[in-house]
Amino acid sequence: MVQFDLHSHSNLSDGALSPKELVMRAKSKGVACLALTDHDTFSGIEEARLTAKEAKLALLAGVEISACWHKLDVHVVGLDFNSDDEGFGRRLEGQRQARWTRAEKIAQKLEQRGIPGTLEEARIKAKDQVVGRPVFAQILVDRGIVKDRGQAFKKHLKVGKPAYVMTEWVSMEESIEWIHQAGGLAVLAHPGRYPISKTKLRRLVADFKTLGGDGIEVSTSTHKVSDIDFLAKLSCENELYSSQGSDFHLPESHWAELGKFPPLPEVCEPIWNKRGWESQI
Ligand code: AMP
Ligand code: MN
Ligand code: MN
Ligand code: MN
């Protein structure tokens, strides 16, 4: 069985490992084909590709785009695109700008709640990375305001909480177009994780197909068995390919280890069949 892990992060976004370390860890966990899918950047691909070549592991260019669908934040994974595509790179630059604008607003909201100076700290911590809410979560942990990152999201940063900021992400439709223009496949990330009803989830997946999306992530570390069964059904009904990935960020998060998630149900048409990725291994 070839192990595909088509969703992972490096320290160029909110992961802990460098692209090189990530690829080596994937190798040691038995992954044969890895996609590095950092948030709104693919600047780690080159380093990952070089390491993958040495380690004899197949590496796909990837990215996870923050996008907007009817005021809901969704994530769209792009796979196997041309990472020399300058137009795609420029578009993602706009997303990263939107992240810094959001960071300013998050810091203002925290300040209003008696937590000052987080923007300066975020600038130091994020340095050359793509800035995201995990940086603020870590600041709150480091200051002893919350016990862990999970609590930081739960009490301050997630939707409906005081430091949550609505962001002007690219629309889901456009994110799919960007990926296609660069020659990639568009996959709806972790559909089981969005805070919506099953009815709305059905509509989201159907819309994703209508807008040209190629596949959905059926198996990922945060999906329960019931999510996987439901999403396998939805992928069949909508004639979408099925994808899988750990969404690995940190070695400490043992529940989202590289290569560790349930296999796709038999009924699924795996996305690697669309382009014959198996033969590249
Ligand atoms: P952002 O892309 O900046 O909006 O941040 C979202 C990221 O924060 C996700 O990709 C996860 O890595 C992380 N995240 C989201 N929710 C939680 C949570 N409840 N606990 C810890 N990390 C989270
Ligand atoms: Mn993340
Ligand atoms: Mn995500
Ligand atoms: Mn992710």
Short mmCIF file of C-alpha atoms and ligand atoms in Angstrom, two decimals:
data_model
loop_
_atom_site.label_atom_id
_atom_site.label_comp_id
_atom_site.label_asym_id
_atom_site.label_seq_id
_atom_site.Cartn_x
_atom_site.Cartn_y
_atom_site.Cartn_z
CA MET A 1 0.00 0.00 0.00
CA VAL A 2 1.47 3.34 -1.07
CA GLN A 3 0.96 5.92 1.63
CA PHE A 4 -0.14 9.32 0.36
CA ASP A 5 -0.22 12.28 2.75
CA LEU A 6 -1.62 15.19 0.78
CA HIS A 7 -1.89 17.84 3.53
CA SER A 8 0.98 19.09 5.72
CA HIS A 9 2.59 22.28 7.03
CA SER A 10 6.12 23.55 7.49
CA ASN A 11 7.51 26.51 9.45
CA LEU A 12 6.90 28.73 6.44
CA SER A 13 3.34 28.91 7.72
CA ASP A 14 2.13 27.56 11.07
CA GLY A 15 4.07 24.31 11.24
CA ALA A 16 7.08 23.67 13.48
CA LEU A 17 9.47 21.87 11.12
CA SER A 18 11.47 23.22 8.19
CA PRO A 19 10.49 21.76 4.81
CA LYS A 20 13.59 19.56 4.99
CA GLU A 21 12.76 18.26 8.48
CA LEU A 22 9.16 17.70 7.43
CA VAL A 23 10.14 15.56 4.44
CA MET A 24 12.57 13.51 6.54
CA ARG A 25 9.90 12.92 9.17
CA ALA A 26 7.36 11.92 6.51
CA LYS A 27 9.89 9.42 5.16
CA SER A 28 10.45 7.96 8.63
CA LYS A 29 6.67 7.58 9.09
CA GLY A 30 6.31 5.55 5.90
CA VAL A 31 4.85 8.27 3.66
CA ALA A 32 5.73 7.62 0.02
CA CYS A 33 4.09 10.70 -1.53
CA LEU A 34 3.81 13.97 0.38
CA ALA A 35 2.20 17.30 -0.47
CA LEU A 36 3.51 20.34 1.42
CA THR A 37 0.45 22.56 1.75
CA ASP A 38 1.41 25.65 3.72
CA HIS A 39 -1.18 28.34 4.33
CA ASP A 40 -1.20 30.85 1.45
CA THR A 41 2.38 30.20 0.37
CA PHE A 42 4.37 27.63 -1.59
CA SER A 43 7.79 29.09 -0.87
CA GLY A 44 8.89 25.90 0.92
CA ILE A 45 8.41 23.65 -2.10
CA GLU A 46 11.91 24.06 -3.51
CA GLU A 47 13.63 22.94 -0.28
CA ALA A 48 11.11 20.14 0.20
CA ARG A 49 11.64 18.94 -3.36
CA LEU A 50 15.43 18.79 -3.01
CA THR A 51 15.17 16.78 0.22
CA ALA A 52 12.51 14.51 -1.24
CA LYS A 53 14.76 13.71 -4.17
CA GLU A 54 17.57 12.64 -1.81
CA ALA A 55 15.17 10.70 0.43
CA LYS A 56 13.47 9.03 -2.56
CA LEU A 57 10.02 10.25 -1.71
CA ALA A 58 7.53 11.79 -4.16
CA LEU A 59 6.79 15.44 -3.38
CA LEU A 60 3.83 17.33 -4.79
CA ALA A 61 3.61 21.12 -4.88
CA GLY A 62 0.80 22.14 -2.56
CA VAL A 63 -0.84 25.09 -0.85
CA GLU A 64 -3.82 25.63 1.49
CA ILE A 65 -5.74 28.76 0.54
CA SER A 66 -8.01 30.52 3.01
CA ALA A 67 -11.19 31.30 1.12
CA CYS A 68 -14.69 32.57 1.65
CA TRP A 69 -17.98 30.81 0.89
CA HIS A 70 -21.14 32.71 1.94
CA LYS A 71 -19.32 34.37 4.87
CA LEU A 72 -17.90 31.02 6.00
CA ASP A 73 -14.11 30.64 6.08
CA VAL A 74 -13.15 27.51 4.17
CA HIS A 75 -9.79 26.07 3.17
CA VAL A 76 -9.01 24.98 -0.37
CA VAL A 77 -5.95 22.82 -0.98
CA GLY A 78 -4.15 23.13 -4.31
CA LEU A 79 -2.14 20.09 -5.43
CA ASP A 80 0.41 19.38 -8.14
CA PHE A 81 0.48 22.86 -9.73
CA ASN A 82 3.41 24.57 -11.39
CA SER A 83 5.32 26.18 -8.52
CA ASP A 84 7.10 28.52 -10.98
CA ASP A 85 3.77 30.16 -11.82
CA GLU A 86 4.39 33.82 -10.96
CA GLY A 87 0.76 34.85 -11.29
CA PHE A 88 -0.25 32.35 -8.62
CA GLY A 89 2.59 33.55 -6.38
CA ARG A 90 1.43 37.18 -6.72
CA ARG A 91 -2.17 36.30 -5.91
CA LEU A 92 -1.11 34.53 -2.75
CA GLU A 93 0.89 37.62 -1.78
CA GLY A 94 -2.47 39.43 -1.55
CA GLN A 95 -3.69 36.76 0.86
CA ARG A 96 -0.62 37.21 3.04
CA GLN A 97 -1.22 40.96 3.08
CA ALA A 98 -4.79 40.32 4.23
CA ARG A 99 -3.30 38.19 7.03
CA TRP A 100 -1.19 41.10 8.30
CA THR A 101 -4.16 43.46 8.12
CA ARG A 102 -6.11 40.89 10.15
CA ALA A 103 -3.20 40.56 12.60
CA GLU A 104 -3.40 44.31 13.30
CA LYS A 105 -7.10 44.01 14.03
CA ILE A 106 -6.65 40.93 16.24
CA ALA A 107 -4.01 42.82 18.25
CA GLN A 108 -6.36 45.80 18.62
CA LYS A 109 -9.13 43.56 19.89
CA LEU A 110 -6.80 41.86 22.36
CA GLU A 111 -5.59 45.28 23.52
CA GLN A 112 -9.20 46.32 24.17
CA ARG A 113 -9.43 43.28 26.42
CA GLY A 114 -6.38 44.28 28.42
CA ILE A 115 -3.78 42.29 26.46
CA PRO A 116 -1.44 44.90 24.90
CA GLY A 117 1.51 44.69 22.51
CA THR A 118 0.71 41.45 20.73
CA LEU A 119 1.28 42.82 17.21
CA GLU A 120 4.93 43.64 17.92
CA GLU A 121 5.41 40.20 19.40
CA ALA A 122 3.65 38.55 16.45
CA ARG A 123 5.97 40.42 14.06
CA ILE A 124 9.00 39.02 15.87
CA LYS A 125 7.58 35.51 16.19
CA ALA A 126 6.23 35.22 12.64
CA LYS A 127 9.28 36.89 11.00
CA ASP A 128 9.39 35.47 7.49
CA GLN A 129 6.45 33.16 8.06
CA VAL A 130 2.88 33.54 6.97
CA VAL A 131 1.21 35.11 9.98
CA GLY A 132 -1.81 33.33 11.41
CA ARG A 133 -3.89 32.97 14.53
CA PRO A 134 -1.59 30.25 15.95
CA VAL A 135 1.06 32.95 16.52
CA PHE A 136 -1.39 34.89 18.68
CA ALA A 137 -2.44 31.68 20.39
CA GLN A 138 1.20 31.00 21.30
CA ILE A 139 1.64 34.55 22.65
CA LEU A 140 -1.36 34.04 24.95
CA VAL A 141 0.14 30.73 26.13
CA ASP A 142 3.60 32.26 26.67
CA ARG A 143 2.08 35.07 28.74
CA GLY A 144 0.25 32.57 30.90
CA ILE A 145 -3.16 33.94 29.89
CA VAL A 146 -4.33 30.51 28.68
CA LYS A 147 -2.96 27.03 29.34
CA ASP A 148 -2.62 25.91 25.72
CA ARG A 149 -3.29 26.95 22.14
CA GLY A 150 -6.62 25.15 22.12
CA GLN A 151 -7.83 27.33 24.98
CA ALA A 152 -6.57 30.44 23.18
CA PHE A 153 -8.80 29.59 20.21
CA LYS A 154 -11.72 28.57 22.40
CA LYS A 155 -11.69 31.70 24.55
CA HIS A 156 -10.31 34.41 22.25
CA LEU A 157 -9.57 33.61 18.61
CA LYS A 158 -12.23 31.40 17.06
CA VAL A 159 -15.35 32.56 15.32
CA GLY A 160 -17.75 34.25 17.75
CA LYS A 161 -14.99 34.98 20.29
CA PRO A 162 -13.83 38.52 21.19
CA ALA A 163 -10.60 38.61 19.16
CA TYR A 164 -12.05 36.96 16.05
CA VAL A 165 -11.76 39.10 12.94
CA MET A 166 -13.70 38.59 9.69
CA THR A 167 -11.23 38.60 6.83
CA GLU A 168 -11.59 39.39 3.13
CA TRP A 169 -10.26 36.13 1.81
CA VAL A 170 -10.48 35.26 -1.86
CA SER A 171 -13.83 33.69 -2.79
CA MET A 172 -13.94 29.88 -2.97
CA GLU A 173 -14.69 30.18 -6.69
CA GLU A 174 -11.61 32.31 -7.36
CA SER A 175 -9.36 30.11 -5.24
CA ILE A 176 -10.31 27.16 -7.47
CA GLU A 177 -9.57 29.27 -10.56
CA TRP A 178 -6.15 30.30 -9.23
CA ILE A 179 -5.21 26.66 -8.65
CA HIS A 180 -6.46 25.58 -12.07
CA GLN A 181 -4.67 28.43 -13.84
CA ALA A 182 -1.43 27.18 -12.29
CA GLY A 183 -2.23 23.66 -13.51
CA GLY A 184 -3.21 22.16 -10.15
CA LEU A 185 -6.11 20.21 -8.68
CA ALA A 186 -8.44 21.91 -6.16
CA VAL A 187 -9.49 19.99 -3.05
CA LEU A 188 -11.87 21.16 -0.33
CA ALA A 189 -9.91 20.73 2.90
CA HIS A 190 -11.31 19.00 6.01
CA PRO A 191 -15.03 19.47 5.20
CA GLY A 192 -15.95 17.79 8.49
CA ARG A 193 -14.37 20.59 10.50
CA TYR A 194 -16.51 23.54 9.44
CA PRO A 195 -19.04 24.77 12.02
CA ILE A 196 -22.09 24.13 9.81
CA SER A 197 -25.04 21.72 9.66
CA LYS A 198 -25.04 18.60 7.49
CA THR A 199 -27.51 20.26 5.15
CA LYS A 200 -25.20 23.22 4.66
CA LEU A 201 -22.22 20.89 4.26
CA ARG A 202 -24.08 19.13 1.44
CA ARG A 203 -24.60 22.51 -0.23
CA LEU A 204 -20.94 23.47 0.25
CA VAL A 205 -19.70 20.26 -1.37
CA ALA A 206 -22.22 20.52 -4.24
CA ASP A 207 -21.16 24.15 -4.82
CA PHE A 208 -17.50 23.15 -4.75
CA LYS A 209 -18.21 20.69 -7.58
CA THR A 210 -20.27 23.22 -9.57
CA LEU A 211 -17.48 25.77 -9.30
CA GLY A 212 -15.02 23.29 -10.82
CA GLY A 213 -13.47 21.73 -7.71
CA ASP A 214 -11.75 18.39 -8.28
CA GLY A 215 -11.96 16.63 -4.93
CA ILE A 216 -12.67 16.73 -1.22
CA GLU A 217 -10.61 15.57 1.73
CA VAL A 218 -12.47 12.53 2.97
CA SER A 219 -9.90 11.29 5.47
CA THR A 220 -7.90 13.59 7.72
CA SER A 221 -6.75 13.39 11.31
CA THR A 222 -9.65 15.42 12.74
CA HIS A 223 -12.43 13.53 10.95
CA LYS A 224 -14.41 11.00 12.96
CA VAL A 225 -15.37 7.65 11.37
CA SER A 226 -18.90 8.99 10.84
CA ASP A 227 -17.49 12.09 9.06
CA ILE A 228 -15.43 9.87 6.78
CA ASP A 229 -18.42 7.72 5.85
CA PHE A 230 -20.61 10.75 5.18
CA LEU A 231 -17.93 12.51 3.12
CA ALA A 232 -17.18 9.35 1.13
CA LYS A 233 -20.87 9.29 0.22
CA LEU A 234 -20.84 12.98 -0.72
CA SER A 235 -17.76 12.54 -2.90
CA CYS A 236 -19.50 9.73 -4.81
CA GLU A 237 -22.78 11.64 -5.16
CA ASN A 238 -20.99 14.70 -6.51
CA GLU A 239 -18.47 12.78 -8.60
CA LEU A 240 -15.56 14.33 -6.76
CA TYR A 241 -12.23 12.62 -6.21
CA SER A 242 -11.33 11.74 -2.61
CA SER A 243 -8.20 13.03 -0.91
CA GLN A 244 -6.48 12.24 2.37
CA GLY A 245 -3.88 13.92 4.55
CA SER A 246 -2.76 14.33 8.13
CA ASP A 247 -2.78 18.17 8.27
CA PHE A 248 0.44 17.73 10.25
CA HIS A 249 1.71 20.87 12.04
CA LEU A 250 3.78 19.89 15.10
CA PRO A 251 5.48 16.69 16.30
CA GLU A 252 3.76 17.17 19.70
CA SER A 253 0.32 16.88 18.10
CA HIS A 254 0.40 13.09 18.06
CA TRP A 255 -3.20 12.90 16.80
CA ALA A 256 -2.14 14.57 13.52
CA GLU A 257 1.06 12.67 12.78
CA LEU A 258 2.35 12.40 9.22
CA GLY A 259 0.75 9.47 7.42
CA LYS A 260 -1.62 8.79 10.32
CA PHE A 261 -5.32 8.81 9.42
CA PRO A 262 -7.87 6.16 8.42
CA PRO A 263 -7.72 4.74 4.88
CA LEU A 264 -10.22 5.95 2.28
CA PRO A 265 -13.39 3.83 2.15
CA GLU A 266 -13.57 1.39 -0.79
CA VAL A 267 -16.27 3.41 -2.56
CA CYS A 268 -13.94 6.40 -2.99
CA GLU A 269 -12.09 7.26 -6.17
CA PRO A 270 -8.68 8.40 -4.85
CA ILE A 271 -7.41 11.69 -6.27
CA TRP A 272 -4.03 10.12 -7.08
CA ASN A 273 -5.79 8.11 -9.82
CA LYS A 274 -6.62 11.31 -11.70
CA ARG A 275 -3.00 12.02 -12.61
CA GLY A 276 -1.31 8.71 -11.95
CA TRP A 277 0.78 9.95 -9.01
CA GLU A 278 1.29 6.35 -7.94
CA SER A 279 3.51 5.72 -10.96
CA GLN A 280 5.83 8.59 -9.92
CA ILE A 281 6.83 6.74 -6.76
P1 AMP B 1 -5.52 31.04 10.42
O1 AMP B 1 -5.20 30.33 9.13
O2 AMP B 1 -4.53 32.10 10.74
O3 AMP B 1 -6.93 31.53 10.48
O4 AMP B 1 -5.36 29.98 11.57
C1 AMP B 1 -5.96 28.73 11.45
C2 AMP B 1 -5.00 27.68 11.93
O5 AMP B 1 -5.02 27.67 13.34
C3 AMP B 1 -5.36 26.30 11.51
O6 AMP B 1 -4.76 25.97 10.28
C4 AMP B 1 -4.80 25.45 12.62
O7 AMP B 1 -3.44 25.19 12.38
C5 AMP B 1 -4.90 26.35 13.84
N1 AMP B 1 -6.09 26.10 14.67
C6 AMP B 1 -7.38 26.29 14.33
N2 AMP B 1 -8.21 25.99 15.35
C7 AMP B 1 -7.42 25.58 16.36
C8 AMP B 1 -7.65 25.14 17.70
N3 AMP B 1 -8.89 25.04 18.20
N4 AMP B 1 -6.58 24.81 18.46
C9 AMP B 1 -5.34 24.90 17.98
N5 AMP B 1 -5.05 25.32 16.74
C10 AMP B 1 -6.06 25.66 15.93
MN MN B 2 -2.66 25.56 10.26
MN MN B 3 -7.12 24.07 7.26
MN MN B 4 -3.87 22.60 7.06
#
